[in-house]
Amino acid sequence: MDEDLHVFQPVELDDILEGPFKFNDDNWALLTAQKDDTVNTMTISWGGVTYIWGRTCAVLYVRESSYTRELIDSSKRLSLSFLDRGEFAGVRDYLGSATGRTEDKIAGSGLHVNYFEDIPFIDEAGSVIICRVLYRQKMVEDCFMNGRVLADHYRNEDYHYTYIAEIKRVMIR
C-alpha cells in the first residue's frame, strides 16, 4: 500500500477559500438593501457561506444600530457586492464611517445602484450575491461562551443580528 495515501498535509484555510465566498477584513462586501424608495449600503466582512435547510445560504452579521438592518428587515432581500479592495479602499473607509440615516452614502461614495429583480446591488462590483432572508436572530449576552469575545466586541451592548439568507443568484463580471 502506498504510504503517501495516508499522509495529510496541513493547508491554510485562506488558501482554499476564494472569491465572493471568502469573508474577512481583506475581502469585504457591500451589503445593500432597499425599503420603499430608500436604498442604503454598508461594509461587511463578517460572514460566510453555508448549507442549511436544503439551501445554500449566506450567513451575515449586522449590528443592531445599523440603518441598513432596518431596510433588510423590511424587504427581507439583500445583495452582497464584492469590490476590488485596492481600487475601492477609500470608498470602504467612507462607507464604513458614514450613516445612511442622515445622508445618501451611495451617492456620496460615487458608486451606482443597479438591480436584479428589484433587489439593489452596487454596479461597480466584480461579483454580486443576491439573497432572500430566511432567518434573523439577535445575539444575546447569555449565549456567549467566551467572555473575551463579548468584552472585545460588545462593550456597548450593540449586538449583531445573525441573518441566514438563501443565495438566489451569483453574478460575476
Short mmCIF file of N, CA and C in Angstrom, two decimals:
data_model
loop_
_atom_site.label_atom_id
_atom_site.label_comp_id
_atom_site.label_asym_id
_atom_site.label_seq_id
_atom_site.Cartn_x
_atom_site.Cartn_y
_atom_site.Cartn_z
N MET A 1 0.84 -1.19 0.00
CA MET A 1 0.00 0.00 0.00
C MET A 1 0.89 1.25 0.00
N ASP A 2 0.50 2.22 -0.73
CA ASP A 2 1.27 3.46 -0.86
C ASP A 2 1.14 4.28 0.42
N GLU A 3 2.24 4.53 1.09
CA GLU A 3 2.26 5.28 2.35
C GLU A 3 1.74 6.70 2.19
N ASP A 4 1.98 7.33 1.03
CA ASP A 4 1.58 8.72 0.81
C ASP A 4 0.06 8.92 0.82
N LEU A 5 -0.69 7.86 0.58
CA LEU A 5 -2.14 7.98 0.58
C LEU A 5 -2.71 8.27 1.96
N HIS A 6 -1.94 8.02 3.00
CA HIS A 6 -2.42 8.18 4.37
C HIS A 6 -1.82 9.37 5.08
N VAL A 7 -1.10 10.20 4.36
CA VAL A 7 -0.47 11.36 4.96
C VAL A 7 -1.25 12.60 4.55
N PHE A 8 -1.69 13.35 5.53
CA PHE A 8 -2.39 14.60 5.27
C PHE A 8 -1.41 15.75 5.42
N GLN A 9 -1.57 16.74 4.56
CA GLN A 9 -0.75 17.93 4.62
C GLN A 9 -1.60 19.09 5.11
N PRO A 10 -1.12 19.84 6.08
CA PRO A 10 -1.90 21.00 6.55
C PRO A 10 -1.91 22.09 5.48
N VAL A 11 -3.03 22.79 5.39
CA VAL A 11 -3.14 23.94 4.49
C VAL A 11 -3.76 25.09 5.28
N GLU A 12 -3.50 26.27 4.82
CA GLU A 12 -4.12 27.44 5.42
C GLU A 12 -5.53 27.58 4.86
N LEU A 13 -6.49 27.84 5.72
CA LEU A 13 -7.87 27.98 5.27
C LEU A 13 -8.00 29.06 4.19
N ASP A 14 -7.27 30.15 4.34
CA ASP A 14 -7.32 31.23 3.34
C ASP A 14 -6.87 30.77 1.96
N ASP A 15 -6.08 29.70 1.88
CA ASP A 15 -5.61 29.20 0.60
C ASP A 15 -6.68 28.44 -0.18
N ILE A 16 -7.73 28.00 0.49
CA ILE A 16 -8.76 27.23 -0.20
C ILE A 16 -10.08 27.98 -0.34
N LEU A 17 -10.25 29.06 0.40
CA LEU A 17 -11.45 29.89 0.25
C LEU A 17 -11.13 31.00 -0.74
N GLU A 18 -11.99 31.19 -1.73
CA GLU A 18 -11.71 32.18 -2.76
C GLU A 18 -12.95 32.95 -3.14
N GLY A 19 -12.73 34.08 -3.80
CA GLY A 19 -13.80 34.85 -4.42
C GLY A 19 -14.83 35.37 -3.45
N PRO A 20 -16.07 35.48 -3.91
CA PRO A 20 -17.10 36.10 -3.09
C PRO A 20 -17.53 35.26 -1.90
N PHE A 21 -17.00 34.03 -1.78
CA PHE A 21 -17.40 33.19 -0.66
C PHE A 21 -16.42 33.29 0.51
N LYS A 22 -15.45 34.16 0.37
CA LYS A 22 -14.46 34.36 1.42
C LYS A 22 -14.69 35.72 2.07
N PHE A 23 -15.11 35.72 3.30
CA PHE A 23 -15.32 36.95 4.05
C PHE A 23 -14.17 37.12 5.03
N ASN A 24 -13.56 38.29 5.05
CA ASN A 24 -12.60 38.68 6.08
C ASN A 24 -12.30 40.16 5.90
N ASP A 25 -11.39 40.68 6.70
CA ASP A 25 -11.13 42.11 6.64
C ASP A 25 -10.52 42.56 5.31
N ASP A 26 -9.89 41.63 4.59
CA ASP A 26 -9.31 41.98 3.29
C ASP A 26 -10.31 41.79 2.15
N ASN A 27 -11.25 40.90 2.30
CA ASN A 27 -12.23 40.62 1.25
C ASN A 27 -13.61 41.00 1.77
N TRP A 28 -13.94 42.25 1.65
CA TRP A 28 -15.18 42.78 2.19
C TRP A 28 -16.20 42.97 1.08
N ALA A 29 -17.43 43.09 1.51
CA ALA A 29 -18.53 43.30 0.56
C ALA A 29 -19.33 44.51 1.00
N LEU A 30 -20.17 44.96 0.11
CA LEU A 30 -21.17 45.97 0.45
C LEU A 30 -22.51 45.26 0.50
N LEU A 31 -23.12 45.28 1.66
CA LEU A 31 -24.45 44.71 1.85
C LEU A 31 -25.43 45.83 1.54
N THR A 32 -26.32 45.60 0.57
CA THR A 32 -27.23 46.63 0.09
C THR A 32 -28.66 46.14 0.20
N ALA A 33 -29.56 47.01 0.66
CA ALA A 33 -30.97 46.67 0.79
C ALA A 33 -31.80 47.91 0.51
N GLN A 34 -33.09 47.69 0.32
CA GLN A 34 -34.00 48.78 -0.03
C GLN A 34 -35.30 48.66 0.74
N LYS A 35 -35.82 49.81 1.16
CA LYS A 35 -37.16 49.92 1.74
C LYS A 35 -37.84 51.08 1.03
N ASP A 36 -38.95 50.80 0.38
CA ASP A 36 -39.65 51.81 -0.42
C ASP A 36 -38.67 52.39 -1.44
N ASP A 37 -38.46 53.71 -1.42
CA ASP A 37 -37.55 54.34 -2.38
C ASP A 37 -36.14 54.54 -1.82
N THR A 38 -35.89 54.07 -0.61
CA THR A 38 -34.60 54.28 0.04
C THR A 38 -33.70 53.06 -0.13
N VAL A 39 -32.51 53.27 -0.71
CA VAL A 39 -31.50 52.22 -0.84
C VAL A 39 -30.32 52.64 0.02
N ASN A 40 -29.78 51.71 0.78
CA ASN A 40 -28.61 52.00 1.59
C ASN A 40 -27.66 50.81 1.50
N THR A 41 -26.40 51.09 1.75
CA THR A 41 -25.38 50.04 1.73
C THR A 41 -24.47 50.20 2.93
N MET A 42 -23.82 49.13 3.30
CA MET A 42 -22.88 49.13 4.41
C MET A 42 -21.76 48.15 4.11
N THR A 43 -20.60 48.39 4.70
CA THR A 43 -19.50 47.44 4.54
C THR A 43 -19.74 46.25 5.45
N ILE A 44 -19.32 45.09 4.98
CA ILE A 44 -19.46 43.88 5.78
C ILE A 44 -18.27 42.97 5.49
N SER A 45 -17.66 42.45 6.55
CA SER A 45 -16.57 41.50 6.37
C SER A 45 -16.76 40.26 7.24
N TRP A 46 -17.79 40.25 8.05
CA TRP A 46 -18.09 39.08 8.87
C TRP A 46 -19.21 38.31 8.21
N GLY A 47 -18.97 37.06 7.93
CA GLY A 47 -19.99 36.23 7.33
C GLY A 47 -19.37 35.03 6.65
N GLY A 48 -20.18 34.32 5.92
CA GLY A 48 -19.71 33.15 5.21
C GLY A 48 -20.84 32.50 4.45
N VAL A 49 -20.51 31.40 3.81
CA VAL A 49 -21.48 30.64 3.04
C VAL A 49 -21.64 29.29 3.71
N THR A 50 -22.89 28.84 3.78
CA THR A 50 -23.18 27.57 4.44
C THR A 50 -24.29 26.84 3.69
N TYR A 51 -24.57 25.65 4.12
CA TYR A 51 -25.66 24.87 3.56
C TYR A 51 -26.57 24.46 4.71
N ILE A 52 -27.84 24.87 4.64
CA ILE A 52 -28.81 24.58 5.69
C ILE A 52 -30.21 24.54 5.08
N TRP A 53 -31.05 23.70 5.62
CA TRP A 53 -32.45 23.60 5.18
C TRP A 53 -32.56 23.28 3.69
N GLY A 54 -31.60 22.53 3.18
CA GLY A 54 -31.63 22.16 1.77
C GLY A 54 -31.30 23.30 0.83
N ARG A 55 -30.65 24.36 1.36
CA ARG A 55 -30.34 25.54 0.56
C ARG A 55 -28.91 26.01 0.83
N THR A 56 -28.30 26.60 -0.19
CA THR A 56 -27.01 27.26 0.00
C THR A 56 -27.32 28.69 0.43
N CYS A 57 -26.73 29.10 1.55
CA CYS A 57 -27.07 30.38 2.17
C CYS A 57 -25.83 31.17 2.55
N ALA A 58 -26.01 32.47 2.67
CA ALA A 58 -25.01 33.34 3.25
C ALA A 58 -25.40 33.56 4.71
N VAL A 59 -24.43 33.55 5.59
CA VAL A 59 -24.65 33.89 6.99
C VAL A 59 -23.97 35.24 7.20
N LEU A 60 -24.72 36.21 7.68
CA LEU A 60 -24.24 37.58 7.79
C LEU A 60 -24.49 38.12 9.19
N TYR A 61 -23.69 39.09 9.57
CA TYR A 61 -23.81 39.69 10.90
C TYR A 61 -23.92 41.20 10.74
N VAL A 62 -25.02 41.75 11.25
CA VAL A 62 -25.30 43.18 11.10
C VAL A 62 -25.64 43.74 12.47
N ARG A 63 -24.97 44.80 12.87
CA ARG A 63 -25.21 45.39 14.19
C ARG A 63 -26.63 45.91 14.33
N GLU A 64 -27.13 45.83 15.54
CA GLU A 64 -28.48 46.30 15.85
C GLU A 64 -28.66 47.76 15.45
N SER A 65 -27.65 48.59 15.63
CA SER A 65 -27.76 50.02 15.37
C SER A 65 -27.70 50.38 13.89
N SER A 66 -27.41 49.41 13.03
CA SER A 66 -27.23 49.70 11.61
C SER A 66 -28.54 50.12 10.94
N TYR A 67 -28.47 51.21 10.19
CA TYR A 67 -29.63 51.66 9.42
C TYR A 67 -29.99 50.64 8.33
N THR A 68 -28.99 50.05 7.71
CA THR A 68 -29.24 49.05 6.67
C THR A 68 -30.03 47.86 7.24
N ARG A 69 -29.82 47.53 8.50
CA ARG A 69 -30.56 46.42 9.12
C ARG A 69 -32.06 46.68 9.04
N GLU A 70 -32.48 47.91 9.25
CA GLU A 70 -33.90 48.25 9.17
C GLU A 70 -34.45 47.99 7.76
N LEU A 71 -33.65 48.27 6.75
CA LEU A 71 -34.08 48.04 5.37
C LEU A 71 -34.15 46.55 5.07
N ILE A 72 -33.18 45.79 5.55
CA ILE A 72 -33.20 44.33 5.37
C ILE A 72 -34.45 43.74 6.02
N ASP A 73 -34.72 44.16 7.24
CA ASP A 73 -35.87 43.62 7.96
C ASP A 73 -37.18 43.93 7.25
N SER A 74 -37.24 45.07 6.57
CA SER A 74 -38.45 45.45 5.86
C SER A 74 -38.61 44.66 4.56
N SER A 75 -37.54 44.57 3.78
CA SER A 75 -37.65 43.95 2.45
C SER A 75 -37.40 42.45 2.44
N LYS A 76 -36.61 41.98 3.43
CA LYS A 76 -36.21 40.58 3.51
C LYS A 76 -35.40 40.12 2.30
N ARG A 77 -34.82 41.08 1.60
CA ARG A 77 -33.96 40.79 0.46
C ARG A 77 -32.73 41.68 0.54
N LEU A 78 -31.61 41.21 0.01
CA LEU A 78 -30.37 41.98 0.07
C LEU A 78 -29.41 41.49 -0.99
N SER A 79 -28.38 42.27 -1.19
CA SER A 79 -27.30 41.84 -2.08
C SER A 79 -25.97 42.03 -1.36
N LEU A 80 -24.99 41.27 -1.81
CA LEU A 80 -23.62 41.40 -1.36
C LEU A 80 -22.79 41.70 -2.60
N SER A 81 -22.20 42.87 -2.65
CA SER A 81 -21.42 43.30 -3.81
C SER A 81 -19.95 43.35 -3.40
N PHE A 82 -19.11 42.56 -4.07
CA PHE A 82 -17.69 42.50 -3.76
C PHE A 82 -16.93 43.39 -4.72
N LEU A 83 -16.20 44.35 -4.16
CA LEU A 83 -15.44 45.31 -4.95
C LEU A 83 -13.95 45.06 -4.78
N ASP A 84 -13.16 45.48 -5.76
CA ASP A 84 -11.71 45.36 -5.68
C ASP A 84 -11.20 46.17 -4.50
N ARG A 85 -10.53 45.52 -3.58
CA ARG A 85 -10.14 46.19 -2.34
C ARG A 85 -9.14 47.32 -2.55
N GLY A 86 -8.25 47.18 -3.52
CA GLY A 86 -7.29 48.24 -3.78
C GLY A 86 -7.92 49.45 -4.43
N GLU A 87 -8.71 49.21 -5.44
CA GLU A 87 -9.34 50.29 -6.19
C GLU A 87 -10.36 51.06 -5.36
N PHE A 88 -11.03 50.36 -4.44
CA PHE A 88 -12.13 50.99 -3.70
C PHE A 88 -11.85 51.16 -2.20
N ALA A 89 -10.58 51.19 -1.81
CA ALA A 89 -10.23 51.32 -0.39
C ALA A 89 -10.80 52.60 0.22
N GLY A 90 -10.72 53.72 -0.49
CA GLY A 90 -11.27 54.98 0.01
C GLY A 90 -12.77 54.93 0.16
N VAL A 91 -13.43 54.24 -0.76
CA VAL A 91 -14.88 54.07 -0.68
C VAL A 91 -15.24 53.28 0.57
N ARG A 92 -14.47 52.24 0.85
CA ARG A 92 -14.73 51.42 2.04
C ARG A 92 -14.62 52.27 3.30
N ASP A 93 -13.60 53.08 3.38
CA ASP A 93 -13.42 53.93 4.56
C ASP A 93 -14.60 54.88 4.72
N TYR A 94 -15.01 55.51 3.64
CA TYR A 94 -16.14 56.44 3.70
C TYR A 94 -17.43 55.73 4.11
N LEU A 95 -17.75 54.62 3.43
CA LEU A 95 -19.00 53.91 3.73
C LEU A 95 -19.01 53.32 5.12
N GLY A 96 -17.83 52.97 5.64
CA GLY A 96 -17.74 52.42 6.99
C GLY A 96 -17.91 53.46 8.08
N SER A 97 -17.74 54.73 7.73
CA SER A 97 -17.85 55.78 8.75
C SER A 97 -19.11 56.64 8.61
N ALA A 98 -19.71 56.67 7.43
CA ALA A 98 -20.92 57.49 7.21
C ALA A 98 -22.17 56.72 7.62
N THR A 99 -23.26 57.43 7.84
CA THR A 99 -24.53 56.78 8.17
C THR A 99 -25.59 57.12 7.14
N GLY A 100 -26.32 56.10 6.73
CA GLY A 100 -27.39 56.29 5.77
C GLY A 100 -28.62 56.96 6.37
N ARG A 101 -28.63 57.10 7.68
CA ARG A 101 -29.76 57.79 8.33
C ARG A 101 -29.78 59.27 7.97
N THR A 102 -28.60 59.85 7.74
CA THR A 102 -28.52 61.29 7.53
C THR A 102 -28.00 61.71 6.16
N GLU A 103 -27.54 60.74 5.36
CA GLU A 103 -27.03 61.09 4.04
C GLU A 103 -27.19 59.92 3.07
N ASP A 104 -27.12 60.23 1.79
CA ASP A 104 -27.14 59.21 0.75
C ASP A 104 -25.70 58.74 0.56
N LYS A 105 -25.35 57.66 1.25
CA LYS A 105 -23.98 57.17 1.23
C LYS A 105 -23.55 56.69 -0.15
N ILE A 106 -24.46 56.11 -0.88
CA ILE A 106 -24.09 55.59 -2.20
C ILE A 106 -23.71 56.75 -3.12
N ALA A 107 -24.53 57.80 -3.17
CA ALA A 107 -24.20 58.97 -3.98
C ALA A 107 -22.91 59.61 -3.49
N GLY A 108 -22.75 59.73 -2.19
CA GLY A 108 -21.55 60.33 -1.61
C GLY A 108 -20.28 59.56 -1.92
N SER A 109 -20.41 58.26 -2.15
CA SER A 109 -19.24 57.43 -2.43
C SER A 109 -18.88 57.42 -3.91
N GLY A 110 -19.79 57.90 -4.75
CA GLY A 110 -19.57 57.87 -6.19
C GLY A 110 -19.93 56.54 -6.82
N LEU A 111 -20.51 55.63 -6.06
CA LEU A 111 -20.95 54.34 -6.59
C LEU A 111 -22.34 54.47 -7.20
N HIS A 112 -22.76 53.42 -7.90
CA HIS A 112 -24.05 53.44 -8.57
C HIS A 112 -24.83 52.16 -8.24
N VAL A 113 -26.14 52.30 -8.18
CA VAL A 113 -27.02 51.17 -7.88
C VAL A 113 -27.55 50.58 -9.17
N ASN A 114 -27.55 49.26 -9.24
CA ASN A 114 -28.19 48.53 -10.32
C ASN A 114 -29.18 47.58 -9.64
N TYR A 115 -29.99 46.87 -10.41
CA TYR A 115 -31.00 46.00 -9.82
C TYR A 115 -31.03 44.65 -10.52
N PHE A 116 -31.28 43.62 -9.74
CA PHE A 116 -31.63 42.31 -10.26
C PHE A 116 -32.96 41.94 -9.62
N GLU A 117 -33.99 41.83 -10.42
CA GLU A 117 -35.34 41.51 -9.92
C GLU A 117 -35.72 42.37 -8.72
N ASP A 118 -35.55 43.67 -8.86
CA ASP A 118 -35.90 44.66 -7.84
C ASP A 118 -35.04 44.60 -6.58
N ILE A 119 -33.93 43.88 -6.61
CA ILE A 119 -33.00 43.85 -5.48
C ILE A 119 -31.80 44.69 -5.86
N PRO A 120 -31.51 45.74 -5.09
CA PRO A 120 -30.40 46.63 -5.45
C PRO A 120 -29.03 45.99 -5.17
N PHE A 121 -28.08 46.31 -6.04
CA PHE A 121 -26.69 45.93 -5.82
C PHE A 121 -25.81 47.04 -6.35
N ILE A 122 -24.54 46.99 -6.01
CA ILE A 122 -23.59 48.03 -6.42
C ILE A 122 -23.00 47.66 -7.78
N ASP A 123 -23.22 48.53 -8.76
CA ASP A 123 -22.87 48.24 -10.14
C ASP A 123 -21.37 48.09 -10.37
N GLU A 124 -20.54 48.71 -9.57
CA GLU A 124 -19.09 48.64 -9.76
C GLU A 124 -18.48 47.33 -9.26
N ALA A 125 -19.27 46.45 -8.68
CA ALA A 125 -18.77 45.20 -8.11
C ALA A 125 -18.22 44.26 -9.17
N GLY A 126 -17.26 43.46 -8.76
CA GLY A 126 -16.74 42.40 -9.62
C GLY A 126 -17.59 41.15 -9.53
N SER A 127 -18.24 40.96 -8.39
CA SER A 127 -19.16 39.84 -8.21
C SER A 127 -20.25 40.26 -7.23
N VAL A 128 -21.41 39.64 -7.39
CA VAL A 128 -22.58 40.01 -6.60
C VAL A 128 -23.32 38.73 -6.20
N ILE A 129 -23.78 38.69 -4.97
CA ILE A 129 -24.63 37.61 -4.49
C ILE A 129 -25.98 38.21 -4.13
N ILE A 130 -27.04 37.67 -4.69
CA ILE A 130 -28.41 38.13 -4.44
C ILE A 130 -29.05 37.14 -3.47
N CYS A 131 -29.67 37.67 -2.39
CA CYS A 131 -30.18 36.81 -1.33
C CYS A 131 -31.59 37.16 -0.89
N ARG A 132 -32.26 36.15 -0.35
CA ARG A 132 -33.57 36.32 0.30
C ARG A 132 -33.41 35.84 1.73
N VAL A 133 -33.76 36.68 2.70
CA VAL A 133 -33.58 36.36 4.11
C VAL A 133 -34.56 35.27 4.54
N LEU A 134 -34.02 34.25 5.20
CA LEU A 134 -34.84 33.17 5.73
C LEU A 134 -34.97 33.22 7.25
N TYR A 135 -33.94 33.78 7.90
CA TYR A 135 -33.88 33.72 9.37
C TYR A 135 -33.10 34.91 9.89
N ARG A 136 -33.51 35.40 11.06
CA ARG A 136 -32.82 36.50 11.73
C ARG A 136 -32.92 36.27 13.23
N GLN A 137 -31.81 36.50 13.93
CA GLN A 137 -31.84 36.39 15.38
C GLN A 137 -30.80 37.33 15.98
N LYS A 138 -31.20 38.03 17.01
CA LYS A 138 -30.30 38.93 17.70
C LYS A 138 -29.41 38.14 18.66
N MET A 139 -28.13 38.45 18.66
CA MET A 139 -27.22 37.86 19.63
C MET A 139 -27.55 38.41 21.00
N VAL A 140 -27.44 37.56 22.00
CA VAL A 140 -27.70 37.98 23.38
C VAL A 140 -26.54 37.57 24.27
N GLU A 141 -26.30 38.35 25.30
CA GLU A 141 -25.16 38.16 26.18
C GLU A 141 -25.08 36.75 26.76
N ASP A 142 -26.19 36.20 27.17
CA ASP A 142 -26.20 34.88 27.82
C ASP A 142 -25.70 33.75 26.91
N CYS A 143 -25.71 33.96 25.63
CA CYS A 143 -25.33 32.89 24.70
C CYS A 143 -23.83 32.88 24.37
N PHE A 144 -23.08 33.87 24.79
CA PHE A 144 -21.65 33.89 24.52
C PHE A 144 -20.94 32.90 25.43
N MET A 145 -20.17 32.02 24.84
CA MET A 145 -19.45 31.00 25.58
C MET A 145 -18.03 31.46 25.91
N ASN A 146 -17.60 32.55 25.31
CA ASN A 146 -16.26 33.07 25.52
C ASN A 146 -16.38 34.54 25.91
N GLY A 147 -16.08 34.83 27.15
CA GLY A 147 -16.20 36.20 27.66
C GLY A 147 -15.29 37.19 26.96
N ARG A 148 -14.18 36.71 26.42
CA ARG A 148 -13.24 37.60 25.72
C ARG A 148 -13.89 38.19 24.47
N VAL A 149 -14.65 37.38 23.72
CA VAL A 149 -15.35 37.86 22.53
C VAL A 149 -16.34 38.95 22.93
N LEU A 150 -17.07 38.70 23.98
CA LEU A 150 -18.05 39.67 24.47
C LEU A 150 -17.36 40.98 24.87
N ALA A 151 -16.27 40.88 25.59
CA ALA A 151 -15.54 42.07 26.05
C ALA A 151 -14.90 42.82 24.88
N ASP A 152 -14.39 42.09 23.91
CA ASP A 152 -13.69 42.72 22.78
C ASP A 152 -14.62 43.39 21.78
N HIS A 153 -15.82 42.85 21.61
CA HIS A 153 -16.67 43.31 20.52
C HIS A 153 -18.00 43.94 20.93
N TYR A 154 -18.38 43.80 22.19
CA TYR A 154 -19.72 44.27 22.58
C TYR A 154 -19.73 45.06 23.88
N ARG A 155 -18.72 45.88 24.07
CA ARG A 155 -18.66 46.71 25.29
C ARG A 155 -19.88 47.61 25.41
N ASN A 156 -20.39 48.08 24.26
CA ASN A 156 -21.55 48.99 24.26
C ASN A 156 -22.87 48.27 24.09
N GLU A 157 -22.83 46.95 24.14
CA GLU A 157 -24.03 46.11 24.00
C GLU A 157 -24.77 46.35 22.69
N ASP A 158 -24.04 46.74 21.64
CA ASP A 158 -24.62 46.90 20.31
C ASP A 158 -24.40 45.58 19.57
N TYR A 159 -25.22 44.60 19.92
CA TYR A 159 -25.05 43.25 19.43
C TYR A 159 -25.40 43.14 17.96
N HIS A 160 -24.86 42.13 17.33
CA HIS A 160 -25.18 41.83 15.94
C HIS A 160 -26.46 41.01 15.86
N TYR A 161 -27.12 41.16 14.75
CA TYR A 161 -28.17 40.22 14.35
C TYR A 161 -27.49 39.23 13.39
N THR A 162 -27.81 37.96 13.53
CA THR A 162 -27.36 36.95 12.59
C THR A 162 -28.46 36.76 11.56
N TYR A 163 -28.09 36.84 10.31
CA TYR A 163 -29.03 36.60 9.21
C TYR A 163 -28.58 35.37 8.44
N ILE A 164 -29.53 34.52 8.14
CA ILE A 164 -29.30 33.42 7.20
C ILE A 164 -30.14 33.75 5.98
N ALA A 165 -29.46 33.93 4.85
CA ALA A 165 -30.14 34.38 3.63
C ALA A 165 -29.83 33.42 2.49
N GLU A 166 -30.87 32.89 1.90
CA GLU A 166 -30.71 31.98 0.79
C GLU A 166 -30.10 32.69 -0.41
N ILE A 167 -29.10 32.09 -0.98
CA ILE A 167 -28.46 32.65 -2.17
C ILE A 167 -29.32 32.29 -3.38
N LYS A 168 -29.87 33.33 -4.01
CA LYS A 168 -30.75 33.13 -5.16
C LYS A 168 -30.02 33.24 -6.49
N ARG A 169 -28.95 34.05 -6.50
CA ARG A 169 -28.22 34.25 -7.74
C ARG A 169 -26.81 34.73 -7.41
N VAL A 170 -25.82 34.26 -8.15
CA VAL A 170 -24.47 34.76 -8.06
C VAL A 170 -24.12 35.29 -9.45
N MET A 171 -23.63 36.52 -9.49
CA MET A 171 -23.27 37.14 -10.77
C MET A 171 -21.81 37.59 -10.71
N ILE A 172 -21.04 37.23 -11.72
CA ILE A 172 -19.62 37.59 -11.78
C ILE A 172 -19.35 38.29 -13.10
N ARG A 173 -18.62 39.38 -13.03
CA ARG A 173 -18.26 40.14 -14.23
C ARG A 173 -17.17 39.43 -15.00
#
